[in-house]
Amino acid sequence: MKTVKAYHPLIMTTHKFILIQTITLIITGLPFFSKTFSFLAYYVGYPASVVLKNNEPLVTGLMIFRTLHWLSGFLLAVTSLIFAIVMLRRLKELSIWPEKWGISAIKDGIKQMKLHYVENKPAKFGKYNIGQKAAAWAMYFFVTVLIVTGFILVYKSIYAGALELRTAELVSTIHSFSFVMLGFILITHILFALLPSNLLAFKAMFQTGEMSIDHIKKHHIYWYERLKKQNIIKEENKEEK
């Protein structure tokens, strides 16, 4: 079976790392988002409080979660910044840009998603469909907002009184809203990625880095045409012979 490289090792590694850090960020942020999730900090803090002999499992758990939250946020910020700088030189070539622009293109993109996910028929996609592209841009936006507001809140925690109360509340509200949106987008993204129709793309991203030409031609026609123009498929075919 003839294949082409679908994802560069750097993209695959960064995708995995950012996914882990984002999940860690969300889980460790839950007890601070709502007291409903305080039990998570309690169960994590209980063994630590026994070792420390402070008899304060919740307080200890919150300290651990806050430290992990700050650390994962910092690592996510550094990773995202490095990845963005590396990708800047290929900005116009990235597959997250629409193949077509306009309202009609959006309607057609939704129609193609319905064909693919609901009717289980071949659809006209690029490397990513309109839903994946929208999710990617939304995640970039909310991760950026989370990082910026997160650093402001950390600064506020270290330097008490550094922000006015109204400003601090506004930043906290924006941070919480972005937290909820990122969680929703990530869960949706994972659920769609695990669908049988996305199995080959999932394996390509997390295992092989490659995808068969036949699959690309059938399910990602715009990407297929782009690879033909770049002579990538022709080069692969020559190598196979």
Coordinates of N, CA and C in Angstrom, one line a residue:
M1 N 0.8 -1.2 0.0 CA 0.0 0.0 0.0 C 0.9 1.3 0.0
K2 N 0.7 2.1 -1.0 CA 1.5 3.3 -1.1 C 1.0 4.4 -0.1
T3 N 1.9 5.0 0.6 CA 1.6 6.0 1.6 C 2.4 7.3 1.3
V4 N 1.9 8.3 2.0 CA 2.7 9.6 2.0 C 2.8 10.1 3.4
K5 N 3.8 10.9 3.7 CA 3.9 11.4 5.1 C 2.8 12.4 5.4
A6 N 2.0 12.1 6.4 CA 0.9 13.0 6.7 C 1.3 14.0 7.8
Y7 N 2.1 13.6 8.7 CA 2.5 14.4 9.8 C 4.0 14.3 10.1
H8 N 4.7 15.5 10.2 CA 6.1 15.5 10.5 C 6.2 15.1 12.0
P9 N 7.3 14.4 12.3 CA 7.6 14.0 13.7 C 7.5 15.1 14.7
L10 N 7.9 16.3 14.3 CA 7.8 17.5 15.2 C 6.4 17.8 15.6
I11 N 5.5 17.7 14.6 CA 4.1 18.0 14.8 C 3.4 16.9 15.6
M12 N 3.8 15.7 15.4 CA 3.3 14.6 16.2 C 3.7 14.7 17.6
T13 N 4.9 14.9 17.9 CA 5.4 15.1 19.3 C 4.8 16.2 20.0
T14 N 4.7 17.4 19.3 CA 4.2 18.6 19.9 C 2.7 18.4 20.2
H15 N 2.0 17.7 19.2 CA 0.5 17.4 19.4 C 0.3 16.6 20.7
K16 N 1.1 15.6 20.9 CA 1.0 14.7 22.1 C 1.3 15.5 23.3
F17 N 2.4 16.3 23.3 CA 2.8 17.0 24.5 C 1.8 18.0 24.9
I18 N 1.3 18.8 23.9 CA 0.3 19.8 24.2 C -1.0 19.2 24.7
L19 N -1.4 18.0 24.1 CA -2.6 17.3 24.6 C -2.4 16.9 26.1
I20 N -1.3 16.4 26.4 CA -1.0 16.0 27.8 C -1.1 17.2 28.8
Q21 N -0.4 18.2 28.3 CA -0.3 19.4 29.2 C -1.7 20.1 29.3
T22 N -2.5 20.1 28.2 CA -3.8 20.7 28.3 C -4.7 19.9 29.2
I23 N -4.7 18.6 29.1 CA -5.5 17.7 30.0 C -5.1 17.9 31.5
T24 N -3.8 18.0 31.7 CA -3.3 18.2 33.1 C -3.8 19.6 33.6
L25 N -3.7 20.6 32.7 CA -4.1 21.9 33.0 C -5.6 21.9 33.4
I26 N -6.4 21.2 32.7 CA -7.9 21.2 32.9 C -8.2 20.5 34.2
I27 N -7.6 19.3 34.4 CA -7.9 18.5 35.6 C -7.4 19.2 36.9
T28 N -6.2 19.8 36.9 CA -5.7 20.5 38.0 C -6.4 21.9 38.3
G29 N -7.1 22.3 37.2 CA -7.8 23.6 37.4 C -9.2 23.4 37.9
L30 N -9.8 22.2 37.9 CA -11.2 21.9 38.3 C -11.5 22.3 39.7
P31 N -10.6 22.0 40.7 CA -10.9 22.4 42.1 C -11.0 23.9 42.3
F32 N -10.3 24.7 41.5 CA -10.3 26.1 41.6 C -11.5 26.7 40.8
F33 N -11.9 26.0 39.8 CA -13.1 26.4 39.0 C -14.4 26.3 39.8
S34 N -14.5 25.2 40.5 CA -15.7 25.0 41.3 C -15.4 24.1 42.5
K35 N -16.0 24.4 43.7 CA -15.8 23.6 44.9 C -16.4 22.1 44.7
T36 N -17.2 22.0 43.7 CA -17.8 20.6 43.4 C -16.6 19.6 43.2
F37 N -15.5 20.1 42.6 CA -14.4 19.2 42.3 C -13.3 19.2 43.4
S38 N -13.6 19.7 44.6 CA -12.7 19.8 45.7 C -12.2 18.4 46.1
F39 N -13.1 17.4 45.8 CA -12.8 16.0 46.2 C -11.5 15.5 45.5
L40 N -11.2 16.0 44.3 CA -10.0 15.6 43.6 C -8.8 16.0 44.4
A41 N -8.8 17.3 44.8 CA -7.7 17.8 45.6 C -7.6 17.1 47.0
Y42 N -8.7 16.7 47.5 CA -8.7 16.0 48.8 C -8.0 14.6 48.7
Y43 N -8.4 13.9 47.7 CA -7.9 12.5 47.5 C -6.4 12.5 47.2
V44 N -6.0 13.6 46.4 CA -4.6 13.7 46.1 C -3.8 14.2 47.3
G45 N -4.4 15.1 48.1 CA -3.7 15.6 49.2 C -3.7 14.8 50.4
Y46 N -4.6 13.8 50.5 CA -4.6 12.9 51.7 C -3.3 12.2 52.0
P47 N -2.8 11.4 51.0 CA -1.6 10.7 51.3 C -0.4 11.7 51.6
A48 N -0.4 12.8 51.0 CA 0.7 13.8 51.2 C 0.6 14.4 52.6
S49 N -0.7 14.6 53.0 CA -0.9 15.2 54.4 C -0.5 14.2 55.5
V50 N -0.6 12.9 55.2 CA -0.2 11.8 56.1 C 1.3 11.9 56.3
V51 N 2.0 12.0 55.1 CA 3.5 12.0 55.1 C 3.9 13.3 55.8
L52 N 3.3 14.4 55.5 CA 3.7 15.7 56.1 C 3.2 15.9 57.6
K53 N 2.2 15.0 58.0 CA 1.6 15.1 59.3 C 1.0 16.4 59.6
N54 N 0.3 17.0 58.6 CA -0.3 18.3 58.9 C -1.8 18.2 59.0
N55 N -2.3 17.0 58.8 CA -3.8 16.8 59.0 C -4.7 17.8 58.2
E56 N -4.2 18.2 57.0 CA -4.9 19.1 56.2 C -4.9 18.6 54.7
P57 N -5.6 17.5 54.5 CA -5.6 16.9 53.1 C -6.1 17.8 52.0
L58 N -7.1 18.6 52.3 CA -7.7 19.5 51.2 C -6.7 20.6 50.9
V59 N -6.2 21.3 51.9 CA -5.2 22.4 51.7 C -4.0 21.9 51.0
T60 N -3.5 20.7 51.4 CA -2.3 20.1 50.8 C -2.6 19.8 49.4
G61 N -3.8 19.2 49.1 CA -4.1 18.8 47.7 C -4.2 20.0 46.9
L62 N -4.8 21.1 47.4 CA -4.9 22.3 46.6 C -3.6 22.9 46.3
M63 N -2.6 22.8 47.2 CA -1.3 23.3 47.0 C -0.6 22.5 45.9
I64 N -0.8 21.2 45.9 CA -0.2 20.3 44.9 C -0.9 20.6 43.5
F65 N -2.2 20.7 43.5 CA -2.9 21.0 42.2 C -2.5 22.4 41.7
R66 N -2.3 23.4 42.6 CA -1.9 24.7 42.1 C -0.5 24.7 41.5
T67 N 0.4 23.9 42.1 CA 1.8 23.8 41.6 C 1.8 23.1 40.3
L68 N 1.0 22.0 40.1 CA 0.9 21.3 38.9 C 0.2 22.2 37.8
H69 N -0.7 22.9 38.2 CA -1.5 23.8 37.3 C -0.6 24.9 36.7
W70 N 0.2 25.5 37.6 CA 1.1 26.5 37.2 C 2.2 25.9 36.3
L71 N 2.7 24.8 36.7 CA 3.8 24.1 35.9 C 3.3 23.7 34.5
S72 N 2.2 23.1 34.4 CA 1.6 22.6 33.1 C 1.3 23.8 32.3
G73 N 0.8 24.9 32.9 CA 0.5 26.1 32.1 C 1.8 26.8 31.6
F74 N 2.9 26.7 32.4 CA 4.2 27.3 31.9 C 4.7 26.4 30.8
L75 N 4.7 25.1 30.9 CA 5.2 24.2 29.9 C 4.4 24.3 28.6
L76 N 3.0 24.5 28.7 CA 2.2 24.7 27.6 C 2.5 26.0 26.9
A77 N 2.8 27.0 27.6 CA 3.1 28.3 27.0 C 4.4 28.2 26.3
V78 N 5.4 27.6 26.9 CA 6.8 27.5 26.2 C 6.7 26.6 25.0
T79 N 6.0 25.5 25.1 CA 5.8 24.6 23.9 C 5.1 25.3 22.8
S80 N 4.0 26.0 23.1 CA 3.2 26.6 22.1 C 4.0 27.7 21.4
L81 N 4.8 28.5 22.2 CA 5.6 29.6 21.6 C 6.6 29.0 20.7
I82 N 7.3 28.0 21.1 CA 8.4 27.4 20.3 C 7.8 26.9 19.0
F83 N 6.7 26.1 19.1 CA 6.0 25.6 18.0 C 5.5 26.6 17.0
A84 N 5.0 27.7 17.6 CA 4.5 28.8 16.7 C 5.6 29.5 16.0
I85 N 6.8 29.7 16.6 CA 7.9 30.3 16.0 C 8.4 29.4 14.8
V86 N 8.5 28.1 15.1 CA 8.9 27.1 14.1 C 8.0 27.1 12.9
M87 N 6.7 27.2 13.2 CA 5.7 27.1 12.1 C 5.5 28.4 11.3
L88 N 6.0 29.5 11.8 CA 5.8 30.8 11.2 C 6.3 30.8 9.8
R89 N 7.4 30.1 9.5 CA 8.0 30.1 8.2 C 7.2 29.3 7.2
R90 N 6.3 28.5 7.7 CA 5.4 27.7 6.9 C 3.9 28.1 7.0
L91 N 3.7 29.3 7.5 CA 2.3 29.7 7.9 C 1.3 29.6 6.7
K92 N 1.7 30.0 5.5 CA 0.8 30.0 4.4 C 0.6 28.6 3.9
E93 N 1.5 27.6 4.2 CA 1.4 26.3 3.8 C 0.5 25.4 4.7
L94 N 0.2 25.9 5.9 CA -0.5 25.1 6.9 C -1.9 24.7 6.4
S95 N -2.3 23.5 6.8 CA -3.6 22.9 6.3 C -4.8 23.4 7.1
I96 N -4.6 24.3 8.0 CA -5.7 24.8 8.8 C -6.4 26.0 8.1
W97 N -5.9 26.5 7.0 CA -6.5 27.5 6.3 C -7.6 26.9 5.4
P98 N -8.7 27.6 5.2 CA -9.8 27.1 4.4 C -9.4 27.0 2.9
E99 N -9.9 26.0 2.2 CA -9.6 25.8 0.8 C -10.4 26.9 0.0
K100 N -11.6 27.3 0.5 CA -12.4 28.3 -0.1 C -12.9 29.2 1.1
W101 N -13.2 30.4 0.7 CA -13.7 31.4 1.7 C -15.2 31.8 1.3
G102 N -15.9 32.3 2.4 CA -17.2 32.8 2.1 C -18.3 31.9 2.8
I103 N -19.5 32.5 2.8 CA -20.6 31.8 3.4 C -21.0 30.5 2.7
S104 N -20.9 30.5 1.4 CA -21.2 29.3 0.6 C -20.2 28.2 0.9
A105 N -18.9 28.6 1.2 CA -17.9 27.6 1.5 C -18.2 27.0 2.9
I106 N -18.7 27.8 3.8 CA -19.0 27.3 5.2 C -20.2 26.3 5.1
K107 N -21.2 26.7 4.3 CA -22.4 25.8 4.1 C -21.9 24.5 3.5
D108 N -21.1 24.6 2.5 CA -20.6 23.4 1.8 C -19.8 22.5 2.7
G109 N -19.0 23.2 3.6 CA -18.1 22.5 4.5 C -19.0 21.7 5.5
I110 N -20.1 22.3 6.0 CA -21.0 21.6 6.9 C -21.7 20.5 6.2
K111 N -22.1 20.7 4.9 CA -22.7 19.7 4.1 C -21.8 18.4 4.0
Q112 N -20.5 18.7 3.7 CA -19.5 17.6 3.6 C -19.3 16.9 4.9
M113 N -19.4 17.6 6.0 CA -19.2 16.9 7.3 C -20.4 16.0 7.5
K114 N -21.6 16.4 7.1 CA -22.8 15.6 7.3 C -22.7 14.3 6.4
L115 N -22.1 14.5 5.2 CA -21.9 13.3 4.3 C -21.0 12.3 5.0
H116 N -19.9 12.9 5.6 CA -18.9 12.0 6.1 C -19.3 11.4 7.5
Y117 N -19.8 12.2 8.4 CA -20.1 11.6 9.7 C -21.5 11.1 9.9
V118 N -22.5 11.6 9.2 CA -23.9 11.2 9.4 C -24.2 10.1 8.3
E119 N -24.0 10.4 7.1 CA -24.4 9.5 6.0 C -23.3 8.4 5.6
N120 N -22.1 8.6 6.3 CA -21.0 7.7 6.1 C -20.6 7.5 4.6
K121 N -20.6 8.7 3.9 CA -20.2 8.7 2.5 C -18.9 9.5 2.2
P122 N -18.2 9.3 1.2 CA -17.0 10.0 0.9 C -17.4 11.5 0.7
A123 N -16.6 12.4 1.3 CA -16.8 13.8 1.3 C -15.6 14.6 0.7
K124 N -15.8 15.8 0.3 CA -14.8 16.6 -0.3 C -14.1 17.4 0.8
F125 N -13.0 16.9 1.4 CA -12.2 17.6 2.4 C -10.8 17.9 1.9
G126 N -10.2 18.8 2.7 CA -8.8 19.0 2.5 C -8.1 18.0 3.5
K127 N -7.0 18.3 4.0 CA -6.3 17.5 5.0 C -7.2 17.4 6.3
Y128 N -7.9 18.6 6.6 CA -8.8 18.6 7.7 C -10.1 19.2 7.2
N129 N -11.2 18.8 7.8 CA -12.5 19.3 7.5 C -12.8 20.6 8.2
I130 N -13.9 21.3 7.8 CA -14.2 22.6 8.4 C -14.3 22.6 9.9
G131 N -14.9 21.5 10.4 CA -15.0 21.4 11.9 C -13.7 21.3 12.6
Q132 N -12.8 20.5 12.0 CA -11.4 20.4 12.6 C -10.7 21.7 12.5
K133 N -10.8 22.4 11.4 CA -10.1 23.7 11.3 C -10.7 24.7 12.3
A134 N -12.0 24.8 12.4 CA -12.6 25.7 13.3 C -12.2 25.4 14.8
A135 N -12.1 24.1 15.1 CA -11.7 23.6 16.4 C -10.3 24.0 16.7
A136 N -9.4 23.9 15.7 CA -8.0 24.2 15.8 C -7.9 25.7 16.1
W137 N -8.5 26.6 15.3 CA -8.4 28.0 15.6 C -9.0 28.4 16.9
A138 N -10.1 27.8 17.3 CA -10.7 28.1 18.6 C -9.8 27.7 19.7
M139 N -9.1 26.5 19.6 CA -8.2 26.1 20.6 C -7.0 27.0 20.7
Y140 N -6.5 27.4 19.6 CA -5.3 28.4 19.6 C -5.7 29.6 20.3
F141 N -6.9 30.1 20.0 CA -7.4 31.4 20.7 C -7.5 31.2 22.2
F142 N -8.3 30.2 22.6 CA -8.5 30.0 24.0 C -7.3 29.6 24.8
V143 N -6.4 28.9 24.2 CA -5.1 28.5 24.9 C -4.3 29.8 25.1
T144 N -4.3 30.7 24.1 CA -3.6 31.9 24.2 C -4.2 32.8 25.3
V145 N -5.5 32.9 25.4 CA -6.2 33.7 26.4 C -5.9 33.1 27.8
L146 N -6.0 31.7 27.9 CA -5.7 31.1 29.2 C -4.3 31.3 29.6
I147 N -3.3 31.3 28.7 CA -1.9 31.5 29.1 C -1.7 33.0 29.6
V148 N -2.2 33.9 28.8 CA -2.1 35.3 29.2 C -2.8 35.6 30.5
T149 N -4.0 35.3 30.7 CA -4.7 35.5 31.9 C -4.1 34.7 33.1
G150 N -3.6 33.5 32.8 CA -3.0 32.7 33.8 C -1.8 33.3 34.4
F151 N -0.9 33.9 33.5 CA 0.3 34.6 34.0 C -0.1 35.8 34.8
I152 N -1.2 36.5 34.4 CA -1.6 37.7 35.2 C -2.1 37.2 36.6
L153 N -2.8 36.1 36.7 CA -3.4 35.6 37.9 C -2.2 35.1 38.8
V154 N -1.2 34.5 38.2 CA 0.0 34.1 39.0 C 0.7 35.3 39.6
Y155 N 0.8 36.3 38.8 CA 1.5 37.6 39.2 C 0.7 38.1 40.4
K156 N -0.6 38.1 40.3 CA -1.5 38.6 41.3 C -1.3 37.8 42.6
S157 N -1.2 36.5 42.5 CA -1.0 35.6 43.6 C 0.3 35.9 44.3
I158 N 1.3 36.1 43.6 CA 2.7 36.4 44.1 C 2.8 37.8 44.8
Y159 N 2.2 38.7 44.0 CA 2.3 40.1 44.5 C 0.8 40.6 44.8
A160 N 0.5 40.3 46.1 CA -0.9 40.7 46.5 C -1.1 42.2 46.4
G161 N -2.3 42.6 45.9 CA -2.6 44.0 45.7 C -2.1 44.6 44.4
A162 N -1.5 43.7 43.6 CA -0.9 44.2 42.3 C -2.0 44.7 41.3
L163 N -3.2 44.1 41.5 CA -4.3 44.4 40.6 C -5.4 44.9 41.4
E164 N -6.2 45.8 40.8 CA -7.4 46.3 41.4 C -8.4 45.1 41.4
L165 N -9.3 45.2 42.4 CA -10.3 44.1 42.6 C -11.1 43.8 41.3
R166 N -11.6 44.9 40.7 CA -12.4 44.7 39.5 C -11.6 44.1 38.4
T167 N -10.4 44.6 38.2 CA -9.5 44.0 37.2 C -9.2 42.6 37.4
A168 N -8.9 42.2 38.7 CA -8.6 40.8 39.0 C -9.9 39.9 38.8
E169 N -11.0 40.4 39.1 CA -12.3 39.7 38.9 C -12.5 39.5 37.4
L170 N -12.3 40.5 36.6 CA -12.5 40.4 35.1 C -11.5 39.4 34.5
V171 N -10.3 39.5 34.9 CA -9.3 38.5 34.4 C -9.6 37.1 34.8
S172 N -10.1 36.9 36.1 CA -10.5 35.6 36.6 C -11.7 35.0 35.8
T173 N -12.6 35.9 35.5 CA -13.8 35.5 34.7 C -13.5 35.1 33.3
I174 N -12.6 35.9 32.7 CA -12.1 35.5 31.3 C -11.4 34.2 31.3
H175 N -10.5 34.0 32.3 CA -9.8 32.8 32.5 C -10.7 31.6 32.7
S176 N -11.7 31.7 33.5 CA -12.7 30.6 33.8 C -13.5 30.3 32.5
F177 N -13.9 31.4 31.8 CA -14.7 31.1 30.6 C -13.8 30.4 29.5
S178 N -12.6 30.8 29.4 CA -11.7 30.2 28.4 C -11.4 28.7 28.8
F179 N -11.4 28.5 30.1 CA -11.1 27.2 30.7 C -12.3 26.2 30.3
V180 N -13.5 26.7 30.4 CA -14.7 25.9 30.1 C -14.7 25.7 28.6
M181 N -14.5 26.7 27.8 CA -14.5 26.5 26.3 C -13.4 25.6 25.8
L182 N -12.3 25.7 26.4 CA -11.2 24.8 26.0 C -11.5 23.3 26.4
G183 N -12.1 23.1 27.5 CA -12.5 21.8 28.0 C -13.5 21.2 27.0
F184 N -14.5 22.0 26.7 CA -15.6 21.6 25.7 C -15.0 21.2 24.4
I185 N -14.1 22.1 23.8 CA -13.5 21.8 22.5 C -12.7 20.6 22.5
L186 N -11.9 20.4 23.6 CA -11.0 19.3 23.7 C -11.7 18.0 23.8
I187 N -12.8 17.9 24.6 CA -13.6 16.7 24.7 C -14.2 16.4 23.4
T188 N -14.8 17.4 22.7 CA -15.4 17.2 21.4 C -14.4 16.7 20.4
H189 N -13.2 17.3 20.4 CA -12.1 16.9 19.5 C -11.7 15.4 19.7
I190 N -11.6 15.0 21.0 CA -11.2 13.7 21.3 C -12.3 12.7 20.8
L191 N -13.5 13.0 21.1 CA -14.6 12.1 20.7 C -14.7 11.9 19.2
F192 N -14.5 13.0 18.4 CA -14.5 12.9 17.0 C -13.3 12.1 16.5
A193 N -12.2 12.3 17.2 CA -10.9 11.7 16.7 C -11.0 10.1 16.9
L194 N -11.8 9.7 17.9 CA -12.0 8.3 18.2 C -13.0 7.6 17.3
L195 N -13.7 8.4 16.5 CA -14.7 7.7 15.6 C -14.1 6.8 14.6
P196 N -14.7 5.7 14.2 CA -14.1 4.8 13.2 C -13.7 5.4 11.9
S197 N -14.5 6.4 11.5 CA -14.2 7.1 10.2 C -12.9 7.9 10.3
N198 N -12.4 8.2 11.5 CA -11.2 9.0 11.7 C -10.0 8.1 12.2
L199 N -10.2 6.8 12.1 CA -9.2 5.9 12.7 C -7.9 6.0 12.0
L200 N -7.9 6.1 10.7 CA -6.6 6.1 9.9 C -5.8 7.4 10.2
A201 N -6.6 8.5 10.3 CA -6.0 9.8 10.7 C -5.4 9.8 12.1
F202 N -6.2 9.1 13.0 CA -5.7 9.0 14.4 C -4.4 8.2 14.5
K203 N -4.3 7.1 13.7 CA -3.1 6.3 13.7 C -2.0 7.1 13.1
A204 N -2.3 7.8 12.1 CA -1.2 8.6 11.4 C -0.6 9.7 12.4
M205 N -1.5 10.3 13.2 CA -1.0 11.3 14.1 C -0.3 10.8 15.3
F206 N -0.7 9.6 15.8 CA -0.2 9.1 17.1 C 0.8 7.9 16.9
Q207 N 0.8 7.3 15.7 CA 1.7 6.1 15.5 C 2.6 6.2 14.3
T208 N 2.0 6.1 13.1 CA 2.8 6.0 11.9 C 3.3 7.3 11.3
G209 N 2.5 8.3 11.4 CA 2.9 9.6 10.7 C 2.5 9.5 9.2
E210 N 2.0 8.4 8.7 CA 1.7 8.3 7.3 C 0.3 7.9 7.0
M211 N -0.2 8.1 5.8 CA -1.5 7.8 5.4 C -1.5 7.3 4.0
S212 N -2.4 6.3 3.7 CA -2.4 5.7 2.3 C -2.9 6.7 1.3
I213 N -2.3 6.6 0.1 CA -2.7 7.5 -1.0 C -4.2 7.2 -1.4
D214 N -4.6 6.0 -1.3 CA -6.0 5.6 -1.7 C -7.0 6.3 -0.8
H215 N -6.6 6.3 0.5 CA -7.5 6.9 1.5 C -7.6 8.4 1.3
I216 N -6.5 9.0 1.1 CA -6.4 10.4 0.8 C -7.2 10.8 -0.4
K217 N -7.1 10.0 -1.4 CA -7.8 10.3 -2.7 C -9.3 10.2 -2.5
K218 N -9.7 9.2 -1.6 CA -11.2 9.0 -1.4 C -11.8 10.0 -0.4
H219 N -11.1 10.3 0.6 CA -11.7 11.1 1.7 C -11.1 12.5 1.8
H220 N -10.0 12.8 1.2 CA -9.3 14.1 1.3 C -8.9 14.7 -0.1
I221 N -9.9 14.8 -0.9 CA -9.6 15.1 -2.3 C -8.9 16.4 -2.5
Y222 N -9.2 17.4 -1.7 CA -8.5 18.7 -1.9 C -7.0 18.6 -1.5
W223 N -6.8 17.8 -0.5 CA -5.4 17.5 0.0 C -4.7 16.7 -1.1
Y224 N -5.4 15.7 -1.7 CA -4.8 14.9 -2.7 C -4.4 15.7 -3.9
E225 N -5.3 16.7 -4.3 CA -4.9 17.5 -5.5 C -3.7 18.4 -5.1
R226 N -3.6 18.9 -3.9 CA -2.5 19.7 -3.5 C -1.2 18.9 -3.5
L227 N -1.3 17.6 -3.1 CA -0.1 16.8 -3.1 C 0.4 16.5 -4.5
K228 N -0.6 16.4 -5.4 CA -0.3 16.2 -6.8 C 0.4 17.4 -7.4
K229 N 0.0 18.6 -7.1 CA 0.6 19.8 -7.6 C 2.0 19.9 -7.1
Q230 N 2.2 19.4 -5.9 CA 3.6 19.5 -5.2 C 4.5 18.4 -5.7
N231 N 3.9 17.5 -6.5 CA 4.6 16.3 -7.0 C 5.1 15.3 -5.9
I232 N 4.4 15.4 -4.8 CA 4.7 14.6 -3.6 C 4.3 13.1 -3.9
I233 N 3.1 13.0 -4.4 CA 2.5 11.7 -4.7 C 3.3 11.0 -5.9
K234 N 3.7 11.8 -6.9 CA 4.5 11.3 -8.0 C 5.8 10.8 -7.5
E235 N 6.4 11.5 -6.6 CA 7.8 11.2 -6.0 C 7.6 9.9 -5.3
E236 N 6.5 9.8 -4.5 CA 6.3 8.5 -3.7 C 6.2 7.3 -4.6
N237 N 5.4 7.5 -5.7 CA 5.2 6.4 -6.6 C 6.5 6.0 -7.3
K238 N 7.3 6.9 -7.6 CA 8.6 6.5 -8.2 C 9.5 5.7 -7.3
E239 N 9.4 6.1 -6.0 CA 10.2 5.4 -5.0 C 9.7 4.0 -4.8
E240 N 8.4 3.8 -5.0 CA 7.8 2.5 -4.8 C 8.2 1.5 -5.9
K241 N 8.4 2.1 -7.1 CA 8.7 1.2 -8.3 C 10.1 0.7 -8.2

